[in-house]
Short mmCIF file of C-alpha atoms and ligand atoms in Angstrom, two decimals:
data_model
loop_
_atom_site.label_atom_id
_atom_site.label_comp_id
_atom_site.label_asym_id
_atom_site.label_seq_id
_atom_site.Cartn_x
_atom_site.Cartn_y
_atom_site.Cartn_z
CA MET A 1 -13.38 23.08 3.80
CA ASN A 2 -15.63 22.03 6.67
CA PHE A 3 -13.54 21.56 9.83
CA TYR A 4 -15.25 18.31 10.82
CA LEU A 5 -14.80 16.84 7.35
CA LEU A 6 -11.13 17.74 7.41
CA PHE A 7 -10.76 16.17 10.87
CA ILE A 8 -12.55 12.96 9.90
CA LEU A 9 -10.63 12.55 6.63
CA THR A 10 -7.37 13.13 8.50
CA ILE A 11 -8.29 10.46 11.02
CA LEU A 12 -9.37 7.96 8.35
CA ILE A 13 -6.31 8.45 6.17
CA GLY A 14 -3.97 8.84 9.16
CA SER A 15 -5.04 5.58 10.78
CA TYR A 16 -4.78 3.81 7.41
CA VAL A 17 -1.23 5.03 6.90
CA LEU A 18 -0.29 4.17 10.48
CA GLU A 19 -1.70 0.66 10.14
CA VAL A 20 0.12 -0.06 6.88
CA LEU A 21 3.35 1.32 8.36
CA VAL A 22 3.07 -0.80 11.51
CA GLU A 23 2.25 -3.95 9.53
CA ILE A 24 5.24 -3.46 7.24
CA LEU A 25 7.54 -2.87 10.22
CA ASN A 26 6.11 -6.02 11.76
CA ILE A 27 6.94 -8.10 8.69
CA LYS A 28 10.42 -6.57 8.45
CA ASN A 29 10.97 -7.65 12.05
CA LEU A 30 10.70 -11.36 11.15
CA LYS A 31 13.89 -13.29 11.88
CA THR A 32 14.83 -16.30 9.81
CA ASP A 33 16.62 -18.02 12.71
CA LEU A 34 14.38 -19.88 15.09
CA PRO A 35 14.53 -18.39 18.63
CA GLU A 36 16.47 -20.78 20.88
CA GLU A 37 13.50 -21.28 23.21
CA PHE A 38 11.57 -22.96 20.42
CA ALA A 39 14.17 -25.55 19.46
CA GLY A 40 12.38 -28.88 19.40
CA TYR A 41 8.97 -27.23 19.06
CA TYR A 42 9.41 -25.91 15.54
CA ASP A 43 11.43 -27.39 12.70
CA ALA A 44 12.84 -25.03 10.09
CA GLU A 45 10.07 -25.81 7.64
CA ASN A 46 7.21 -25.15 10.06
CA TYR A 47 8.80 -22.01 11.37
CA GLN A 48 9.02 -20.72 7.82
CA LYS A 49 5.39 -21.71 7.34
CA SER A 50 4.39 -19.65 10.39
CA GLN A 51 6.11 -16.60 8.88
CA GLN A 52 4.45 -17.19 5.54
CA TYR A 53 1.11 -17.33 7.37
CA LEU A 54 1.82 -14.00 9.05
CA LYS A 55 2.84 -12.39 5.75
CA GLU A 56 -0.22 -13.64 3.93
CA ASN A 57 -2.56 -12.44 6.67
CA THR A 58 -0.80 -9.10 6.84
CA TRP A 59 -1.07 -8.47 3.11
CA PHE A 60 -4.67 -9.53 3.12
CA GLY A 61 -5.35 -7.10 5.98
CA ILE A 62 -3.63 -4.28 4.10
CA ILE A 63 -5.61 -5.03 0.93
CA THR A 64 -8.85 -5.07 2.94
CA GLU A 65 -8.06 -1.65 4.43
CA THR A 66 -7.02 -0.36 1.01
CA VAL A 67 -10.49 -1.24 -0.23
CA PHE A 68 -12.51 -0.05 2.76
CA THR A 69 -10.80 3.26 3.55
CA PRO A 70 -11.40 4.82 0.10
CA LEU A 71 -14.87 3.27 0.03
CA THR A 72 -15.76 4.94 3.34
CA ILE A 73 -14.33 8.26 2.18
CA ALA A 74 -16.21 8.06 -1.13
CA PHE A 75 -19.43 7.24 0.71
CA ILE A 76 -19.00 10.34 2.89
CA LEU A 77 -18.00 12.68 0.04
CA LEU A 78 -20.72 11.48 -2.33
CA GLY A 79 -23.46 12.03 0.25
CA GLY A 80 -24.20 8.32 0.80
CA PHE A 81 -25.40 8.97 4.34
CA ASN A 82 -27.92 11.55 3.12
CA TYR A 83 -29.20 9.13 0.51
CA VAL A 84 -29.79 6.42 3.12
CA ASP A 85 -31.38 9.01 5.42
CA SER A 86 -33.87 10.11 2.74
CA LEU A 87 -34.74 6.46 2.18
CA ALA A 88 -35.28 5.87 5.93
CA ARG A 89 -37.38 9.03 6.21
CA SER A 90 -39.56 8.05 3.24
CA PHE A 91 -41.33 5.48 5.44
CA ASN A 92 -42.64 8.37 7.58
CA LEU A 93 -42.20 6.52 10.86
CA GLY A 94 -41.30 8.01 14.26
CA ALA A 95 -37.78 9.19 15.09
CA ILE A 96 -36.70 5.94 16.76
CA LEU A 97 -37.96 3.64 14.00
CA THR A 98 -36.50 5.91 11.31
CA GLY A 99 -33.19 5.81 13.21
CA LEU A 100 -33.30 2.02 13.39
CA ILE A 101 -33.89 1.80 9.62
CA PHE A 102 -31.10 4.31 8.93
CA ALA A 103 -28.57 2.51 11.11
CA GLY A 104 -29.84 -0.92 10.01
CA ILE A 105 -29.32 -0.20 6.29
CA LEU A 106 -25.81 1.18 6.86
CA LEU A 107 -24.81 -1.71 9.07
CA LEU A 108 -26.22 -4.27 6.66
CA LEU A 109 -24.39 -2.63 3.75
CA SER A 110 -21.05 -2.76 5.53
CA GLN A 111 -21.68 -6.33 6.70
CA ILE A 112 -22.49 -7.49 3.16
CA ILE A 113 -19.36 -5.89 1.70
CA HIS A 114 -17.31 -7.68 4.40
CA ILE A 115 -18.63 -11.17 3.55
CA PRO A 116 -16.32 -11.93 0.58
CA PHE A 117 -13.31 -10.80 2.63
CA SER A 118 -14.25 -12.96 5.56
CA ALA A 119 -14.94 -15.91 3.23
CA TYR A 120 -11.49 -15.50 1.66
CA ALA A 121 -9.83 -15.39 5.07
CA THR A 122 -11.62 -18.55 6.20
CA PHE A 123 -11.79 -20.69 3.07
CA VAL A 124 -8.56 -19.64 1.36
CA ILE A 125 -5.98 -18.49 3.93
CA GLU A 126 -7.01 -20.54 7.00
CA GLU A 127 -7.67 -23.52 4.71
CA LYS A 128 -4.23 -23.29 3.11
CA TYR A 129 -2.51 -23.45 6.52
CA GLY A 130 -4.66 -26.34 7.71
CA PHE A 131 -6.67 -24.40 10.32
CA ASN A 132 -10.05 -24.27 8.69
CA ARG A 133 -12.78 -26.64 9.88
CA THR A 134 -15.69 -24.30 9.04
CA THR A 135 -18.23 -25.68 6.60
CA VAL A 136 -20.08 -23.35 4.24
CA LYS A 137 -23.20 -24.04 6.28
CA THR A 138 -21.55 -23.02 9.58
CA PHE A 139 -20.13 -19.94 7.86
CA ILE A 140 -23.55 -18.82 6.62
CA MET A 141 -25.31 -19.70 9.87
CA ASP A 142 -22.70 -17.73 11.85
CA ILE A 143 -23.40 -14.65 9.74
CA LEU A 144 -27.17 -14.97 10.11
CA LYS A 145 -26.95 -15.61 13.85
CA SER A 146 -24.65 -12.66 14.43
CA TRP A 147 -26.95 -10.40 12.41
CA LEU A 148 -29.92 -11.51 14.47
CA LEU A 149 -27.99 -10.93 17.68
CA MET A 150 -26.83 -7.52 16.46
CA ALA A 151 -30.40 -6.60 15.53
CA VAL A 152 -31.74 -7.60 18.95
CA ILE A 153 -28.97 -6.23 21.19
CA GLY A 154 -27.84 -3.34 18.96
CA GLY A 155 -31.43 -2.39 18.16
CA THR A 156 -32.38 -2.33 21.85
CA VAL A 157 -29.35 -0.27 22.86
CA PHE A 158 -29.79 2.17 19.96
CA SER A 159 -33.50 2.66 20.77
CA ILE A 160 -32.87 3.22 24.48
CA VAL A 161 -30.12 5.78 23.82
CA LEU A 162 -32.28 7.63 21.27
CA TRP A 163 -35.23 7.60 23.64
CA PHE A 164 -33.22 9.13 26.50
CA PHE A 165 -31.70 11.82 24.30
CA GLU A 166 -35.13 12.62 22.84
CA LYS A 167 -36.94 12.83 26.16
CA THR A 168 -34.62 13.76 28.99
CA GLY A 169 -32.52 16.76 27.88
CA THR A 170 -29.26 17.82 29.54
CA TRP A 171 -28.75 14.79 31.75
CA ALA A 172 -29.62 12.24 29.04
CA TRP A 173 -26.00 11.10 28.84
CA LEU A 174 -26.15 10.09 32.52
CA TYR A 175 -29.35 8.10 32.01
CA CYS A 176 -27.87 6.44 28.93
CA TRP A 177 -24.79 5.56 30.93
CA GLY A 178 -26.91 4.05 33.71
CA ALA A 179 -28.93 2.02 31.22
CA MET A 180 -25.76 0.82 29.52
CA ILE A 181 -24.22 -0.32 32.81
CA ILE A 182 -27.31 -2.42 33.48
CA ILE A 183 -27.30 -3.89 29.95
CA GLN A 184 -23.54 -4.56 30.06
CA LEU A 185 -23.78 -6.35 33.43
CA PHE A 186 -26.82 -8.28 32.31
CA LEU A 187 -25.12 -9.38 29.08
CA SER A 188 -21.93 -10.51 30.77
CA PHE A 189 -24.04 -12.39 33.28
CA ILE A 190 -26.13 -14.25 30.71
CA ALA A 191 -23.49 -14.54 27.94
CA PRO A 192 -22.21 -17.99 28.97
CA VAL A 193 -25.68 -19.50 29.15
CA VAL A 194 -27.65 -17.60 26.51
CA ILE A 195 -25.41 -15.97 23.91
CA MET A 196 -22.37 -18.24 23.60
CA PRO A 197 -24.44 -21.45 23.19
CA ILE A 198 -25.94 -19.90 20.05
CA PHE A 199 -22.55 -20.37 18.38
CA ASN A 200 -20.96 -23.32 20.19
CA LYS A 201 -21.79 -26.35 22.26
CA PHE A 202 -20.47 -26.55 25.82
CA TYR A 203 -19.99 -29.84 27.63
CA PRO A 204 -19.12 -30.18 31.30
CA LEU A 205 -15.71 -31.84 31.48
CA GLU A 206 -16.14 -35.59 31.85
CA GLU A 207 -14.69 -37.51 34.81
CA SER A 208 -11.01 -37.94 34.08
CA GLU A 209 -7.53 -37.39 35.45
CA LEU A 210 -7.77 -33.87 34.03
CA LYS A 211 -10.99 -33.13 35.86
CA SER A 212 -9.82 -34.48 39.20
CA THR A 213 -6.49 -32.63 38.95
CA ILE A 214 -8.37 -29.41 38.19
CA GLU A 215 -10.71 -29.96 41.12
CA ASP A 216 -7.84 -30.70 43.51
CA TYR A 217 -6.02 -27.59 42.39
CA ALA A 218 -9.15 -25.40 42.68
CA ARG A 219 -9.84 -26.73 46.17
CA ALA A 220 -6.26 -25.98 47.24
CA GLN A 221 -6.71 -22.41 45.94
CA ARG A 222 -10.09 -22.04 47.67
CA PHE A 223 -11.61 -21.30 44.31
CA LYS A 224 -15.29 -22.16 44.07
CA LEU A 225 -15.39 -23.82 40.70
CA LYS A 226 -18.78 -23.36 39.06
CA GLY A 227 -17.88 -25.50 36.14
CA VAL A 228 -15.17 -26.36 33.68
CA PHE A 229 -16.47 -26.76 30.18
CA LYS A 230 -15.20 -28.10 26.95
CA MET A 231 -16.23 -26.13 23.86
CA ASP A 232 -16.55 -27.57 20.36
CA ALA A 233 -14.17 -24.98 18.86
CA SER A 234 -13.00 -27.64 16.41
CA LYS A 235 -16.12 -27.09 14.33
CA ARG A 236 -14.60 -23.83 13.06
CA SER A 237 -10.85 -24.03 13.45
CA SER A 238 -8.05 -26.24 14.70
CA LYS A 239 -6.60 -23.29 16.65
CA SER A 240 -6.74 -23.63 20.42
CA ASN A 241 -7.45 -21.42 23.42
CA ALA A 242 -9.09 -21.18 26.84
CA PHE A 243 -11.02 -18.43 28.61
CA PHE A 244 -12.91 -17.40 31.69
CA THR A 245 -16.43 -16.08 31.40
CA GLY A 246 -19.51 -14.99 33.33
CA PHE A 247 -20.28 -13.86 36.84
CA GLY A 248 -21.85 -15.37 39.92
CA LYS A 249 -23.36 -18.77 39.45
CA PHE A 250 -22.82 -18.69 35.69
CA ARG A 251 -19.07 -18.14 35.89
CA ARG A 252 -17.11 -20.85 34.18
CA ILE A 253 -13.81 -21.78 32.67
CA VAL A 254 -13.93 -22.91 29.08
CA LEU A 255 -11.29 -25.05 27.40
CA PHE A 256 -11.37 -25.52 23.62
CA ASP A 257 -11.63 -29.19 22.65
CA THR A 258 -8.65 -28.51 20.38
CA LEU A 259 -6.63 -27.43 23.43
CA ILE A 260 -7.50 -30.56 25.40
CA ALA A 261 -6.52 -32.75 22.47
CA LYS A 262 -2.97 -31.37 22.21
CA HIS A 263 -1.83 -30.77 25.80
CA THR A 264 -0.82 -32.81 28.82
CA VAL A 265 -2.81 -32.64 32.07
CA ASP A 266 -0.14 -30.45 33.72
CA GLU A 267 -0.15 -28.06 30.78
CA LEU A 268 -3.94 -27.84 30.82
CA VAL A 269 -4.09 -27.22 34.56
CA SER A 270 -1.45 -24.49 34.10
CA VAL A 271 -3.60 -22.82 31.45
CA LEU A 272 -6.61 -23.09 33.70
CA ALA A 273 -4.62 -21.78 36.68
CA HIS A 274 -3.73 -18.78 34.52
CA GLU A 275 -7.43 -18.16 33.82
CA MET A 276 -8.20 -18.56 37.53
CA GLY A 277 -5.40 -16.07 38.21
CA HIS A 278 -7.30 -13.45 36.21
CA TYR A 279 -10.24 -13.99 38.50
CA LYS A 280 -8.30 -14.15 41.76
CA LYS A 281 -6.27 -11.04 40.91
CA LYS A 282 -9.54 -9.20 40.13
CA HIS A 283 -8.58 -8.55 36.51
CA ILE A 284 -12.05 -9.33 35.29
CA ILE A 285 -13.77 -6.91 37.62
CA THR A 286 -11.09 -4.23 36.91
CA SER A 287 -11.66 -4.47 33.14
CA MET A 288 -15.38 -4.28 33.72
CA ILE A 289 -15.08 -1.09 35.81
CA ILE A 290 -12.77 0.52 33.24
CA SER A 291 -15.17 -0.35 30.47
CA ILE A 292 -18.03 1.20 32.47
CA LEU A 293 -16.02 4.40 33.05
CA THR A 294 -15.06 4.75 29.40
CA THR A 295 -18.68 4.20 28.37
CA GLY A 296 -19.61 7.15 30.62
CA LEU A 297 -16.89 9.30 29.07
CA MET A 298 -18.15 8.39 25.61
CA PHE A 299 -21.76 9.34 26.38
CA PHE A 300 -20.65 12.63 27.89
CA ILE A 301 -18.59 13.60 24.84
CA LEU A 302 -21.39 12.37 22.58
CA SER A 303 -23.84 14.69 24.33
CA LEU A 304 -21.66 17.66 23.29
CA PHE A 305 -21.93 16.84 19.59
CA LEU A 306 -25.63 16.08 19.15
CA ASN A 307 -27.29 17.79 16.18
CA ASN A 308 -24.06 19.63 15.50
CA THR A 309 -24.77 21.35 12.16
CA GLY A 310 -21.09 21.47 11.20
CA LEU A 311 -20.82 17.71 11.65
CA PHE A 312 -23.97 17.16 9.59
CA ALA A 313 -22.62 19.40 6.82
CA ALA A 314 -19.47 17.27 6.73
CA PHE A 315 -21.63 14.25 5.90
CA LYS A 316 -23.66 16.25 3.34
CA MET A 317 -26.88 15.78 5.29
CA GLU A 318 -30.02 17.79 4.51
CA ASN A 319 -31.62 17.11 7.91
CA THR A 320 -30.16 16.86 11.37
CA SER A 321 -31.30 14.03 13.63
CA LEU A 322 -30.30 12.44 16.89
CA TYR A 323 -29.92 9.00 15.34
CA ALA A 324 -27.47 10.20 12.68
CA SER A 325 -25.59 12.15 15.38
CA LEU A 326 -24.90 8.86 17.15
CA LEU A 327 -23.36 7.38 14.02
CA PHE A 328 -21.33 10.41 12.97
CA PHE A 329 -20.02 10.76 16.49
CA GLY A 330 -18.38 7.38 15.99
CA PHE A 331 -16.03 8.97 13.44
CA LEU A 332 -15.05 11.74 15.88
CA TYR A 333 -14.59 9.31 18.74
CA ALA A 334 -12.28 6.96 16.79
CA PRO A 335 -8.98 8.63 17.86
CA ILE A 336 -10.06 8.73 21.53
CA GLU A 337 -11.02 5.09 21.24
CA MET A 338 -7.61 4.29 19.81
CA VAL A 339 -5.81 6.00 22.70
CA LEU A 340 -8.05 4.21 25.21
CA ALA A 341 -7.33 0.90 23.46
CA ILE A 342 -3.57 1.47 23.81
CA PHE A 343 -3.95 1.98 27.57
CA GLY A 344 -6.37 -0.96 27.74
CA ASN A 345 -3.85 -3.23 26.00
CA MET A 346 -1.06 -2.04 28.28
CA LEU A 347 -3.13 -2.96 31.31
CA SER A 348 -4.15 -6.27 29.75
CA ARG A 349 -0.51 -7.19 29.07
CA SER A 350 0.39 -6.50 32.70
CA HIS A 351 -2.58 -8.67 33.73
CA GLU A 352 -1.25 -11.49 31.56
CA TYR A 353 2.13 -11.41 33.32
CA ALA A 354 0.36 -11.40 36.68
CA ALA A 355 -1.88 -14.36 35.72
CA ASP A 356 1.15 -16.30 34.42
CA ALA A 357 2.95 -15.64 37.71
CA TYR A 358 -0.13 -16.71 39.64
CA ALA A 359 -0.31 -19.97 37.69
CA ALA A 360 3.40 -20.66 38.08
CA THR A 361 3.53 -19.94 41.81
CA THR A 362 0.32 -21.71 42.79
CA TYR A 363 0.51 -24.78 40.56
CA ARG A 364 4.29 -24.81 40.98
CA LYS A 365 4.98 -26.29 37.58
CA PRO A 366 6.31 -23.32 35.60
CA GLU A 367 7.87 -25.69 33.06
CA ALA A 368 4.38 -26.98 32.21
CA MET A 369 3.14 -23.39 31.81
CA ILE A 370 6.08 -22.61 29.53
CA ALA A 371 5.49 -25.77 27.50
CA ALA A 372 1.80 -24.88 27.16
CA LEU A 373 2.68 -21.38 25.92
CA LYS A 374 5.10 -22.81 23.38
CA LYS A 375 2.64 -25.40 22.10
CA LEU A 376 -0.08 -22.77 21.82
CA SER A 377 2.21 -20.52 19.78
CA VAL A 378 3.23 -23.33 17.47
CA ASP A 379 -0.29 -24.69 17.03
CA ASN A 380 -1.66 -21.24 16.25
CA LEU A 381 1.39 -20.22 14.16
CA SER A 382 1.72 -17.10 16.32
CA ASN A 383 4.31 -14.49 15.50
CA LEU A 384 7.28 -15.07 17.83
CA THR A 385 8.99 -11.75 17.05
CA PRO A 386 6.37 -9.00 16.64
CA HIS A 387 7.60 -5.43 16.20
CA SER A 388 7.47 -3.42 19.42
CA LEU A 389 5.23 -0.76 17.85
CA LYS A 390 2.72 -3.43 16.85
CA VAL A 391 2.80 -4.80 20.41
CA PHE A 392 2.39 -1.30 21.87
CA LEU A 393 -0.60 -0.47 19.68
CA SER A 394 -2.56 -3.68 19.54
CA TYR A 395 -1.26 -6.63 21.56
CA SER A 396 -3.53 -7.58 24.45
CA HIS A 397 -1.05 -10.33 25.40
CA PRO A 398 2.72 -9.87 25.67
CA PRO A 399 4.80 -11.63 22.98
CA VAL A 400 5.28 -15.26 23.97
CA LEU A 401 9.07 -15.04 24.36
CA GLU A 402 8.67 -12.22 26.88
CA ARG A 403 6.11 -14.23 28.83
CA ILE A 404 8.49 -17.20 28.93
CA LYS A 405 11.33 -14.95 30.05
CA ALA A 406 9.20 -13.54 32.85
CA LEU A 407 8.24 -17.08 33.93
CA ARG A 408 11.89 -18.19 33.94
CA ASN A 409 12.77 -15.18 36.11
CA LEU A 410 10.27 -16.46 38.70
CA CYS A 411 11.88 -19.86 39.03
ZN1 LIG B 1 -4.78 -14.41 30.24
#
């Protein structure tokens, strides 16, 4: 058996088995007794509902994987990639256009197969637990908009990478890396003003006690506030959140309208102070630099596997091509990506503790921060007792009880 095929099948099946195992451990870790911290925030019935929500989502996730993993394997073994390649080549266009058609068809196929699953998640599961606010129209428009965005951004990136590898030889990976740094910086710069408004509306926060308290706090922290915005998240879901986005004069803090509706001014300022903490503690710039470094690593490893005939044989391809190399490389890179994600999540969790501490020590109302965390968990039916392996592998934020404990240790 082809070594690459064996490797890829092992990775696909291995990560499927690992995921199912972790999810089952996670469900087994559910405790029927409400953690003491949450007394008064959850009644028995709602706590049970939150666990039911977790179970339903978990089983749905497992079913989804159980469909997609064999489907992917069958597509590889039955020569699906070669079939799509012959189709793309039949148009007799240049290498870059042929590559765009090849990747476009595959991406479209996988997107279309995902639609019923995403519709079920939104209109059946989220609906059942009272979260869903998405109309069928918003759902369809979201898909079309994201396809358009993928075509524009993905198409540009794919073409640039192909062009460099076609034309510049040994050092192509360095040029690709350079181009990607520019695109990445450009996108994070314009995202708040160009990309995000495609999906949501952003309103500057109106004059209110909330706004003046935020401004007073920001002034005291010598934080140049470029804008606090309210986002119409409620058009999709009743879940709430807040985030920091953008650089330079486009940087802004965004609060979901659903968050504003359910929290007191002190709780909201605590959440915002946490977001500001990420900025002040340079978490945003650190993540950006790490992402740039890992992109470089990826391009370097990619350059070692271009037009690798063994890899092409694994996918039953009749012709080698740079564009297909890029796609197939994705399968080889998956385990490296997983390891990088584990380290990335570890770092992110430590950043969350640091931002919580920043909020609690600068706004000096840790109780408000704790109350905000509790309300957020209850409103979003978050899992209060995730299994440690699940946290290790995929949690970008520490479990809420650990965050509360860390905050209490500060006081
Ligand atoms: Zn955070």
